[in-house]
Every structure is written in C-alpha cells, then in structure tokens.
XYZ file of N, CA and C in Angstrom:
741
model
N 198.562 77.629 58.450
C 199.928 77.170 58.924
C 200.226 77.681 60.117
N 200.593 76.921 61.077
C 201.002 76.951 62.498
C 201.147 78.464 62.705
N 202.714 78.532 61.877
C 203.313 80.019 61.871
C 202.163 80.936 62.074
N 201.195 81.040 61.424
C 200.284 82.388 61.347
C 199.343 82.039 62.665
N 199.611 81.048 63.234
C 198.446 81.001 64.233
C 198.999 81.991 65.379
N 197.288 82.878 66.115
C 197.582 83.886 67.044
C 197.127 83.074 68.012
N 196.410 82.355 68.405
C 195.828 81.915 69.350
C 195.917 79.964 69.141
N 195.889 79.179 70.530
C 196.194 77.814 70.403
C 195.318 77.082 71.466
N 194.689 76.629 71.679
C 193.997 75.704 72.654
C 194.325 74.404 72.907
N 194.976 74.243 73.906
C 195.109 72.634 73.972
C 194.586 72.158 75.649
N 193.623 73.143 76.478
C 192.776 72.702 77.636
C 192.609 71.420 77.904
N 192.444 70.626 78.626
C 192.208 69.442 78.893
C 193.027 68.115 78.358
N 193.575 68.897 77.421
C 194.150 67.203 76.516
C 195.505 66.834 77.375
N 194.985 66.392 77.948
C 195.722 65.540 79.951
C 197.020 64.666 79.149
N 196.817 64.076 78.252
C 198.211 63.513 77.828
C 198.995 64.262 77.216
N 199.289 65.195 77.090
C 200.341 65.929 76.884
C 201.082 66.305 77.543
N 202.626 66.405 77.282
C 203.626 66.751 78.269
C 204.611 67.622 77.488
N 205.668 67.839 78.748
C 206.710 69.522 78.186
C 206.911 69.466 76.521
N 206.888 68.006 76.238
C 207.196 68.215 74.449
C 206.219 68.928 73.526
N 204.790 68.829 74.110
C 204.177 69.488 73.046
C 204.471 71.276 73.439
N 204.530 72.019 74.585
C 205.409 73.210 74.749
C 206.269 73.205 74.125
N 206.957 72.207 73.843
C 208.237 72.596 73.054
C 208.121 72.860 71.368
N 207.122 72.373 70.938
C 206.554 71.794 69.627
C 205.812 73.033 69.643
N 204.681 74.214 70.560
C 204.132 75.017 70.491
C 205.425 76.345 70.229
N 205.995 75.977 70.679
C 206.960 77.346 71.020
C 207.841 77.096 69.671
N 208.455 76.193 69.063
C 208.637 76.040 67.339
C 208.012 76.169 66.389
N 207.026 76.491 66.696
C 205.707 76.217 65.029
C 204.880 77.199 65.199
N 204.720 78.344 66.313
C 204.223 79.102 66.351
C 204.864 80.395 66.948
N 205.209 80.893 66.206
C 206.134 82.468 66.958
C 205.088 83.297 67.033
N 204.105 83.358 66.235
C 203.237 84.623 66.620
C 201.886 84.515 67.474
N 201.908 83.397 68.554
C 200.779 83.243 69.160
C 200.508 84.630 70.190
N 199.586 85.001 70.505
C 198.855 85.861 71.697
C 198.475 85.049 72.825
N 197.729 84.127 72.473
C 196.567 83.555 73.436
C 196.842 82.265 73.492
N 197.494 81.641 74.283
C 197.660 80.179 74.829
C 197.354 79.633 76.008
N 196.149 78.421 75.803
C 195.617 77.976 76.770
C 196.043 76.515 77.066
N 196.015 76.319 78.504
C 196.870 74.877 78.629
C 196.456 74.380 79.899
N 195.032 75.096 80.395
C 194.727 74.685 81.871
C 194.486 73.045 81.754
N 194.721 72.533 82.878
C 194.243 70.957 83.312
C 195.424 70.029 82.895
N 196.860 70.958 82.288
C 197.764 69.704 81.412
C 198.836 69.136 83.057
N 197.936 68.574 83.369
C 199.069 67.688 84.511
C 200.298 67.257 84.180
N 200.735 66.621 82.963
C 202.046 66.383 83.076
C 202.869 66.966 82.839
N 202.686 68.339 82.629
C 203.127 69.441 82.019
C 204.072 69.872 83.520
N 205.046 70.084 83.134
C 206.492 70.862 84.364
C 206.637 72.241 84.310
N 208.018 72.376 85.118
C 208.910 73.185 84.690
C 209.346 73.294 83.284
N 209.716 72.212 83.189
C 211.002 71.901 81.840
C 210.183 72.118 80.617
N 208.780 71.700 80.529
C 207.726 72.391 79.788
C 207.840 73.793 79.138
N 207.519 74.602 80.584
C 207.643 76.514 80.513
C 208.974 76.983 80.006
N 209.713 75.874 80.363
C 211.501 76.011 80.024
C 211.922 75.873 78.402
N 210.987 75.259 77.778
C 210.745 74.849 76.448
C 210.288 75.930 75.766
N 208.918 76.009 76.424
C 208.170 77.940 75.734
C 208.991 79.040 75.911
N 209.610 78.658 77.412
C 210.109 80.314 76.488
C 211.606 80.699 75.661
N 212.652 79.397 75.764
C 213.580 79.413 75.406
C 213.717 78.117 74.229
N 212.850 77.795 74.091
C 213.046 76.799 73.067
C 214.030 75.368 73.272
N 213.580 74.560 72.934
C 214.141 72.873 73.380
C 215.169 72.962 73.226
N 216.129 73.153 71.825
C 216.885 73.257 70.620
C 217.087 74.507 70.451
N 218.516 74.931 69.885
C 219.489 75.885 69.972
C 218.402 76.346 68.219
N 218.419 75.695 67.839
C 217.140 76.200 66.779
C 216.280 76.425 66.508
N 215.421 76.474 67.726
C 214.060 76.955 68.136
C 214.288 78.148 69.287
N 215.591 78.721 69.865
C 215.788 79.748 70.447
C 215.158 81.016 69.948
N 215.056 81.051 68.661
C 214.613 82.214 68.255
C 213.503 82.745 68.072
N 212.688 81.491 67.685
C 211.191 81.308 67.501
C 210.773 81.615 68.817
N 211.205 81.464 70.081
C 210.687 80.929 71.406
C 211.075 82.299 71.773
N 211.783 83.467 71.355
C 211.928 84.739 71.929
C 211.119 85.451 71.404
N 210.444 85.805 69.671
C 209.546 85.829 68.980
C 208.102 86.182 69.976
N 208.038 84.550 70.320
C 206.812 84.437 71.206
C 206.635 84.916 72.174
N 207.889 85.144 72.964
C 207.604 85.698 74.314
C 207.371 87.485 74.083
N 207.598 87.575 72.955
C 207.179 89.100 72.400
C 205.976 89.430 72.121
N 205.366 88.400 71.653
C 204.075 88.395 71.263
C 202.896 87.826 72.062
N 203.363 87.162 73.092
C 202.417 86.123 74.216
C 201.885 87.538 75.065
N 199.975 87.435 74.918
C 199.085 88.161 75.956
C 198.080 88.017 77.180
N 197.994 86.398 76.696
C 197.501 85.803 77.702
C 197.510 84.372 77.568
N 197.958 83.555 78.796
C 198.642 82.307 78.752
C 197.445 81.574 80.358
N 196.719 80.747 80.046
C 196.103 80.061 80.911
C 196.891 78.489 81.367
N 197.327 78.672 82.235
C 198.437 77.172 82.965
C 197.501 76.771 84.324
N 196.298 77.014 84.763
C 195.628 76.552 85.712
C 195.304 75.021 85.616
N 195.285 74.765 86.697
C 195.384 73.368 87.126
C 196.646 72.624 86.634
N 197.335 73.660 86.130
C 199.085 72.525 85.800
C 199.921 72.325 87.594
N 199.434 71.193 87.892
C 199.474 70.750 88.995
C 201.576 70.982 89.534
N 201.883 70.598 88.521
C 203.581 70.071 88.936
C 204.333 71.329 88.570
N 203.905 72.554 87.975
C 204.657 73.899 87.939
C 204.687 74.488 89.084
N 206.216 75.056 89.467
C 205.952 76.074 90.678
C 206.781 77.134 90.432
N 207.647 77.767 91.657
C 208.044 79.089 91.413
C 208.837 79.140 89.984
N 209.644 78.368 90.092
C 210.735 78.363 88.793
C 210.285 78.717 87.335
N 209.454 77.945 87.560
C 208.553 77.925 85.831
C 207.966 79.607 85.402
N 207.053 79.933 86.778
C 206.797 80.923 86.734
C 207.408 82.117 86.732
N 208.429 82.165 87.478
C 209.359 83.372 87.405
C 210.197 83.013 86.191
N 210.806 81.983 85.250
C 210.669 81.962 83.867
C 210.284 82.792 82.937
N 208.896 82.394 82.583
C 207.699 82.916 82.170
C 207.318 84.296 82.213
N 207.782 85.207 83.922
C 207.566 86.279 84.007
C 209.142 87.017 83.038
N 210.110 86.329 83.263
C 211.503 87.155 82.605
C 211.269 87.249 81.296
N 210.430 86.606 80.400
C 210.895 86.296 79.099
C 208.974 86.537 78.396
N 208.211 86.985 79.138
C 207.231 87.197 78.217
C 206.879 88.760 79.220
N 207.539 89.636 79.109
C 206.993 90.882 79.547
C 205.672 91.486 79.310
N 205.333 91.271 78.065
C 203.838 92.120 77.266
C 202.797 91.172 77.532
N 202.694 90.452 78.667
C 201.643 89.323 79.213
C 200.119 90.594 80.138
N 199.097 90.378 79.433
C 197.890 90.747 80.002
C 197.290 90.210 80.563
N 197.023 88.651 80.873
C 196.137 88.294 81.534
C 197.382 87.148 81.649
N 196.343 86.223 82.858
C 197.408 84.790 83.383
C 196.600 84.198 84.347
N 196.137 83.091 83.938
C 195.406 81.972 84.955
C 196.480 80.904 85.308
N 197.056 81.252 86.810
C 197.179 80.242 87.447
C 196.385 79.172 88.656
N 195.334 79.523 88.449
C 194.087 79.212 89.546
C 194.513 77.676 89.808
N 194.774 76.700 90.786
C 195.048 75.538 91.273
C 196.643 75.083 90.773
N 197.264 76.363 90.939
C 198.814 76.007 90.973
C 199.075 75.760 92.266
N 199.339 74.839 92.891
C 199.126 75.342 94.701
C 200.356 75.270 95.166
N 201.959 75.174 94.359
C 203.381 75.187 94.803
C 204.041 76.930 94.592
N 203.064 77.352 94.478
C 203.338 79.293 93.891
C 203.418 79.718 95.042
N 204.347 80.979 95.141
C 204.408 81.553 96.431
C 205.171 82.904 96.662
N 204.976 83.649 97.318
C 205.001 85.242 97.314
C 205.891 85.514 96.414
N 207.067 84.800 96.813
C 208.540 86.007 95.860
C 207.819 85.650 94.411
N 207.232 84.263 93.735
C 207.285 83.976 92.312
C 206.200 85.276 92.157
N 204.802 85.926 93.195
C 204.209 86.462 92.366
C 204.734 88.039 92.583
N 205.629 87.937 93.381
C 206.424 89.585 93.305
C 207.302 89.623 91.976
N 208.007 88.781 91.046
C 208.633 88.643 90.143
C 207.684 88.700 88.956
N 206.231 88.632 89.010
C 205.496 88.081 88.148
C 204.772 89.643 88.113
N 204.799 90.346 89.167
C 203.942 91.931 89.056
C 205.292 92.824 88.432
N 206.294 92.748 88.779
C 207.560 93.419 88.336
C 207.951 93.405 87.091
N 207.511 91.906 86.649
C 208.420 91.863 85.151
C 207.159 91.747 84.155
N 205.948 91.871 84.618
C 204.628 91.939 83.698
C 204.006 92.847 83.874
N 204.329 94.201 83.344
C 203.430 95.230 84.374
C 202.336 95.513 83.155
N 202.070 94.822 82.508
C 200.685 95.075 81.557
C 199.493 94.156 82.231
N 199.357 93.758 82.841
C 198.901 92.559 83.247
C 197.492 93.429 83.775
N 196.429 93.079 83.875
C 194.953 93.487 83.697
C 194.240 92.010 84.210
N 194.311 90.939 84.359
C 193.751 90.026 84.923
C 194.602 89.521 85.274
N 194.297 88.693 86.425
C 194.685 87.533 87.064
C 194.274 86.628 87.913
N 194.099 85.576 88.001
C 193.820 84.318 88.323
C 194.608 83.783 89.459
N 194.324 83.469 90.704
C 195.114 82.855 91.440
C 193.749 81.859 92.602
N 193.230 81.360 92.243
C 192.355 80.397 92.703
C 192.641 79.716 93.253
N 192.916 79.358 94.520
C 193.249 77.939 94.981
C 195.030 77.416 95.342
N 195.836 79.253 94.876
C 196.904 79.065 95.388
C 197.154 79.036 96.773
N 197.525 78.192 97.520
C 196.815 78.143 99.157
C 198.366 78.900 99.861
N 199.497 78.968 99.332
C 200.567 79.349 99.819
C 200.554 81.212 99.867
N 199.583 81.640 99.319
C 200.156 83.244 98.612
C 199.393 84.001 99.957
N 199.756 84.821 100.483
C 199.353 85.797 101.551
C 199.123 87.280 101.413
N 198.941 87.955 102.217
C 198.905 89.185 102.118
C 199.987 89.966 101.298
N 201.184 89.437 101.484
C 202.329 89.705 100.542
C 202.078 90.097 98.681
N 201.822 88.430 98.723
C 201.022 88.774 97.177
C 200.134 89.754 97.147
N 199.626 90.249 97.421
C 198.084 91.404 97.133
C 198.672 92.263 96.982
N 200.154 92.734 97.952
C 200.620 94.196 98.356
C 202.048 94.546 96.715
N 202.459 93.069 96.823
C 203.324 92.813 95.267
C 202.332 93.048 93.897
N 201.165 92.729 93.887
C 200.416 93.244 92.925
C 199.549 94.435 93.244
N 199.634 95.410 93.968
C 199.136 96.151 94.061
C 200.162 97.456 93.363
N 201.404 97.170 94.122
C 202.705 97.822 93.857
C 203.078 97.683 92.375
N 202.742 97.256 91.240
C 203.292 97.219 90.365
C 201.970 97.266 89.144
N 201.117 97.006 89.196
C 200.201 97.025 88.244
C 198.644 97.813 88.923
N 197.770 97.414 87.592
C 196.552 98.092 87.834
C 195.403 97.372 86.969
N 194.948 96.508 88.225
C 193.992 95.439 87.458
C 192.957 95.951 87.749
N 192.132 94.816 86.191
C 190.639 95.381 86.215
C 189.686 94.374 86.777
N 190.863 92.824 86.638
C 189.497 91.451 86.946
C 190.494 90.391 87.728
N 190.674 90.719 89.147
C 191.485 89.506 90.146
C 190.750 88.383 90.715
N 191.202 87.169 90.618
C 190.200 86.140 91.673
C 191.431 85.438 92.043
N 191.159 85.786 93.821
C 191.739 84.945 94.950
C 191.446 84.155 95.440
N 190.094 83.393 94.873
C 189.103 82.692 95.606
C 189.996 81.246 96.634
N 189.243 80.646 97.359
C 189.394 79.571 97.657
C 191.552 79.444 98.560
N 191.347 81.255 99.635
C 192.405 81.459 100.258
C 192.212 81.952 101.447
N 192.814 81.197 102.396
C 192.904 81.335 103.627
C 193.748 81.989 104.391
N 194.710 82.244 103.750
C 195.743 83.019 104.274
C 195.153 84.869 104.091
N 194.764 85.322 103.275
C 194.873 86.519 103.005
C 193.800 87.195 104.191
N 194.032 88.161 104.317
C 193.422 88.979 105.624
C 192.382 90.635 105.391
N 191.780 91.001 106.079
C 191.595 92.109 105.949
C 192.739 93.546 105.590
N 193.639 93.165 106.250
C 194.716 93.906 105.763
C 195.263 94.124 104.324
N 195.278 92.902 103.942
C 195.709 92.923 102.516
C 194.451 92.840 101.569
N 193.884 93.186 101.534
C 192.189 93.839 100.863
C 192.193 95.179 101.326
N 192.333 95.642 102.203
C 192.765 96.994 102.065
C 193.699 97.793 100.976
N 194.796 97.374 101.476
C 195.980 97.370 100.491
C 195.060 97.564 99.314
N 194.904 96.121 98.674
C 194.319 95.655 97.083
C 193.070 97.091 96.796
N 192.021 97.552 97.435
C 191.038 98.036 97.399
C 191.764 99.710 96.999
N 192.334 100.155 98.071
C 192.870 101.694 97.589
C 193.573 101.810 96.722
N 194.380 100.647 96.318
C 195.516 100.394 95.341
C 194.592 100.907 93.638
N 193.895 99.575 93.486
C 193.355 98.998 92.686
C 191.717 99.623 92.584
N 191.721 100.884 92.235
C 190.433 101.471 92.197
C 189.422 101.497 91.022
N 190.240 100.935 89.855
C 189.728 100.708 88.801
C 189.266 98.824 88.699
N 189.298 98.167 90.076
C 189.168 96.642 89.616
C 187.214 96.942 89.742
N 187.187 96.120 88.578
C 186.055 95.406 87.917
C 185.384 94.224 88.562
N 186.173 93.280 88.743
C 185.754 92.104 89.122
C 186.604 91.408 90.155
N 186.182 90.921 91.267
C 186.780 90.165 92.242
C 186.357 89.356 92.637
N 186.925 88.431 92.959
C 186.368 87.122 93.301
C 186.977 86.474 94.681
N 186.484 86.621 95.600
C 187.480 86.466 97.123
C 186.805 85.127 97.688
N 185.896 84.466 97.420
C 184.986 83.439 97.876
C 186.129 82.453 98.872
N 185.483 82.215 99.576
C 185.649 81.166 100.183
C 187.506 81.460 100.936
N 187.298 82.438 101.349
C 188.445 83.516 101.771
C 188.250 83.686 103.084
N 188.644 82.290 104.047
C 187.641 82.045 105.371
C 188.031 83.288 106.613
N 189.615 84.277 106.155
C 189.922 84.908 107.032
C 188.819 86.426 107.063
N 188.554 86.634 106.084
C 187.700 87.849 105.877
C 186.601 88.309 106.615
N 186.870 89.697 106.707
C 185.788 89.958 108.062
C 184.564 91.419 106.939
N 183.810 92.027 108.310
C 183.023 93.376 107.272
C 183.923 94.438 107.090
N 185.565 94.565 107.882
C 186.650 95.028 107.470
C 186.306 95.465 105.986
N 187.076 94.394 105.227
C 186.968 94.391 103.996
C 185.747 95.431 103.448
N 184.787 94.697 103.630
C 183.237 94.976 102.919
C 184.051 96.864 102.992
N 183.496 97.432 104.545
C 183.876 98.296 104.079
C 184.670 99.072 103.699
N 185.888 98.992 103.501
C 186.820 99.143 103.005
C 186.267 99.692 100.868
N 185.853 97.998 100.766
C 184.910 98.118 99.569
C 184.679 99.582 99.167
N 183.952 100.263 100.197
C 182.536 100.799 100.187
C 183.463 102.772 99.941
N 184.166 102.306 100.566
C 184.957 103.779 100.368
C 185.851 103.876 99.560
N 186.555 102.710 98.686
C 187.574 103.396 97.805
C 187.469 102.138 96.193
N 186.092 101.114 96.230
C 186.026 100.736 94.937
C 184.744 100.849 94.433
N 184.485 101.872 93.938
C 183.371 102.617 93.460
C 183.197 102.383 91.888
N 184.437 101.652 91.275
C 184.827 101.078 89.625
C 183.972 99.439 89.868
N 184.004 98.719 91.057
C 183.865 97.409 90.767
C 182.088 96.903 90.362
N 182.234 95.763 89.756
C 180.951 95.493 88.788
C 180.668 94.606 89.721
N 180.966 93.447 89.800
C 181.203 91.775 90.406
C 181.894 91.953 91.398
N 181.583 91.535 92.562
C 182.002 90.920 94.146
C 181.743 89.477 94.808
N 182.752 88.380 94.639
C 182.191 87.282 94.580
C 182.676 87.057 96.117
N 181.535 86.903 97.133
C 181.919 86.527 98.531
C 181.430 85.377 98.990
N 180.929 84.958 97.828
C 180.487 82.855 98.559
C 181.399 82.158 99.773
N 180.761 81.956 100.761
C 181.122 81.225 101.464
C 182.287 81.981 102.378
N 181.735 83.361 102.273
C 183.293 84.243 103.333
C 182.364 84.325 104.571
N 182.795 83.475 106.013
C 181.158 83.371 106.818
C 181.902 84.775 108.037
N 182.916 84.957 107.458
C 183.268 86.585 108.724
C 182.606 87.626 107.882
N 181.686 88.181 106.523
C 181.111 88.836 106.225
C 179.790 88.674 106.126
N 179.415 89.681 106.579
C 177.800 89.636 107.211
C 176.454 90.619 106.356
N 175.362 90.194 106.269
C 174.219 90.637 105.287
C 174.184 92.204 105.607
N 174.521 92.840 107.042
C 174.415 94.233 106.956
C 175.496 94.617 106.526
N 176.854 93.944 106.275
C 177.974 94.944 105.778
C 177.935 95.097 104.368
N 177.368 93.862 103.790
C 177.293 94.050 102.646
C 176.305 94.681 101.995
N 174.946 95.104 102.638
C 173.423 95.927 102.451
C 174.465 97.649 102.369
N 175.354 97.858 103.367
C 176.451 99.120 102.984
C 176.871 99.111 101.934
N 177.083 98.067 101.661
C 178.347 98.161 99.794
C 177.289 98.663 99.228
N 175.849 97.808 99.198
C 175.008 98.174 97.832
C 174.711 99.326 98.429
N 174.386 100.263 99.180
C 174.280 101.250 99.316
C 175.285 102.466 98.661
N 176.508 102.044 98.784
C 177.709 103.011 98.870
C 177.886 102.574 96.856
N 177.498 101.692 96.513
C 177.802 101.095 95.079
C 176.063 100.682 94.418
N 175.116 101.119 93.874
C 174.265 100.961 93.508
C 174.135 99.835 92.042
N 175.311 100.138 91.312
C 175.707 98.787 90.650
C 176.802 97.700 90.400
N 176.477 97.705 91.924
C 177.684 96.044 92.162
C 177.002 95.130 92.590
N 177.184 93.614 91.625
C 176.531 92.544 91.333
C 177.057 91.923 92.605
N 177.194 91.269 93.960
C 177.517 90.798 94.910
C 176.785 89.022 94.528
N 177.891 88.281 95.048
C 177.349 87.153 94.631
C 177.776 86.539 96.441
N 176.718 85.747 96.775
C 176.891 85.929 98.592
C 176.339 83.837 98.706
N 175.328 83.380 97.756
C 175.222 81.962 97.473
C 175.564 81.290 96.882
N 175.355 79.854 96.409
C 176.046 79.237 95.434
C 175.092 79.253 94.351
N 173.598 79.634 94.502
C 173.447 80.015 93.226
C 173.099 81.666 92.642
N 173.729 82.411 93.481
C 174.391 83.540 92.979
C 175.027 83.429 91.446
N 175.949 82.532 91.868
C 176.733 82.502 90.899
C 176.329 82.016 89.515
N 175.647 80.553 89.689
C 175.286 80.246 88.441
C 173.955 81.663 87.822
N 173.234 82.350 88.437
C 172.739 83.290 87.544
C 173.656 84.206 86.909
N 174.544 84.652 87.684
C 175.823 85.637 87.441
C 176.132 84.965 85.392
N 176.489 84.041 86.097
C 176.628 83.134 84.384
C 175.938 83.485 83.711
N 174.697 82.858 83.901
C 173.034 83.011 82.642
C 173.393 84.690 82.474
N 173.646 85.718 83.694
C 173.049 86.427 83.148
C 174.288 87.399 81.831
N 175.316 86.669 81.994
C 176.414 87.378 81.219
C 176.505 86.360 79.813
N 175.855 85.339 79.487
C 175.688 84.729 78.217
C 174.577 85.250 77.730
N 173.512 85.409 78.377
C 172.168 86.445 77.824
C 172.747 87.539 77.469
N 173.505 88.425 77.698
C 173.849 89.692 77.439
C 174.825 89.545 76.640
N 175.812 88.260 76.013
C 176.374 88.289 74.693
C 176.006 87.604 73.429
N 174.470 87.347 74.292
C 173.806 86.959 73.043
C 172.941 88.048 72.539
N 172.841 88.884 72.923
C 171.843 90.219 72.559
C 172.735 91.097 72.282
N 174.185 90.725 72.053
C 174.892 91.987 71.260
C 175.044 92.074 69.716
C-alpha cells in the first residue's frame, strides 16, 4: 500500500508535473526518502503541494510527511527557486540529506534558511548552484555539522569561505570542489591544518591549486584520496563499487 512506503524514486520521469508531488504528499505519509532529480516541469507550486498538501483534506497528511522526511533529491529541478526551498526548510526540519545540484536560482538567503531550520543535515549537495557565495559556506558552518558537501562548479567561492568551512567542519569526510576556479593553494594549506578526518577531496579543474600544495596535504593526511584529474573520478567510483561488493 502507498501509505506504508518509506522511499519513492521519481528521478528522470521528465513528464511529471506539480500534481505528481501532490499525489505523493497525499498517499505517502510515512515517506523518509524522496528522489525527484531531473523533474524539469516541477515548480515551486509542486513543493508547496508536497509540504502543505494540495487540498484541505491532504494538509494533515503533508504535515506528517514533513516530520518523517529524512532525505530529498531535487537536483536538476530547474524551475525551483528560493521560495520552494524556503517552504521545504520550514516544514521538513528533520532532513539529514538534501541534493539541490543544478538548481541555479538558489541564493545565499535560502541556504541560510535551510541551514538554520534543518539542524540535522549531514549531506548537502549544491553543485552548479552558481549564485551561491562564501556567505552560504558561512551559513552552513554556523548551523550544521556536515560530513558530505558538494560545492563543485562554483566560481564565486574563495579561499576565505573555504577557511571557515575547514575550521568549523573538522568532521568533514567527503568534499567536492571541482571546477571552483577561484580557489588557490591557501585552501589546501587550511585543509592540511584542520581537516584531518577528510577522506576524499575533489579538486578536478581547480587551476589555482598546485601539485606541490596537494603533496603537502597528502603528507599531513595519508588516508586522504585526492581527485585531481578526470580519470581519478572514474577510478574512485570503481573503488567504491568494489568495496560495496566485498561487504
């Protein structure tokens, strides 16, 4: 029965509209994981339906779902903007993981709301959210304890934002900064001093970072896997697949 479902995957179903989220809200009150990546026709109204219900009759169910939802993937939902994510943050305060990669309309103000209202977040993915700046990194650092962060494809963040990140997130395990063009060796020095728990760092196509600085980082953290070239990314995924098979 749909009422018993705890996980729903609608990713890639490109014909789905806002009414699909209304249906999920009404029929799946115990949902803990929702994947809706690539739903380009879903707008802010769809998120409104998800967290508030499309009708008075479904509002109570939506409220229960907001309490139960732990993980949501809205990456590449291109029509979503600040209002939608603000509603989500206000109603789904127990979220532990959120993926918003490719949601290019998001701003620093929304990231502040998300961080301050969803204190249980541990995994946040914001690749190619090109309007975000160091202010967003500061908001995340002020309110959260992250283990997995993807901020790749952002040319606005700087070494100053990374310093705040490294100092405040000493437990960070996985960090993706690929294609962040303003970063330099200063960020790598900061990681070598503060990020001893870091297990994987992606700096592919970060041209301001030198091999010399990365060598110093490796010396400070022997367990760290550094992704420096495109092929490194493929090998890392293969290693994870092999590890999963051997468990």
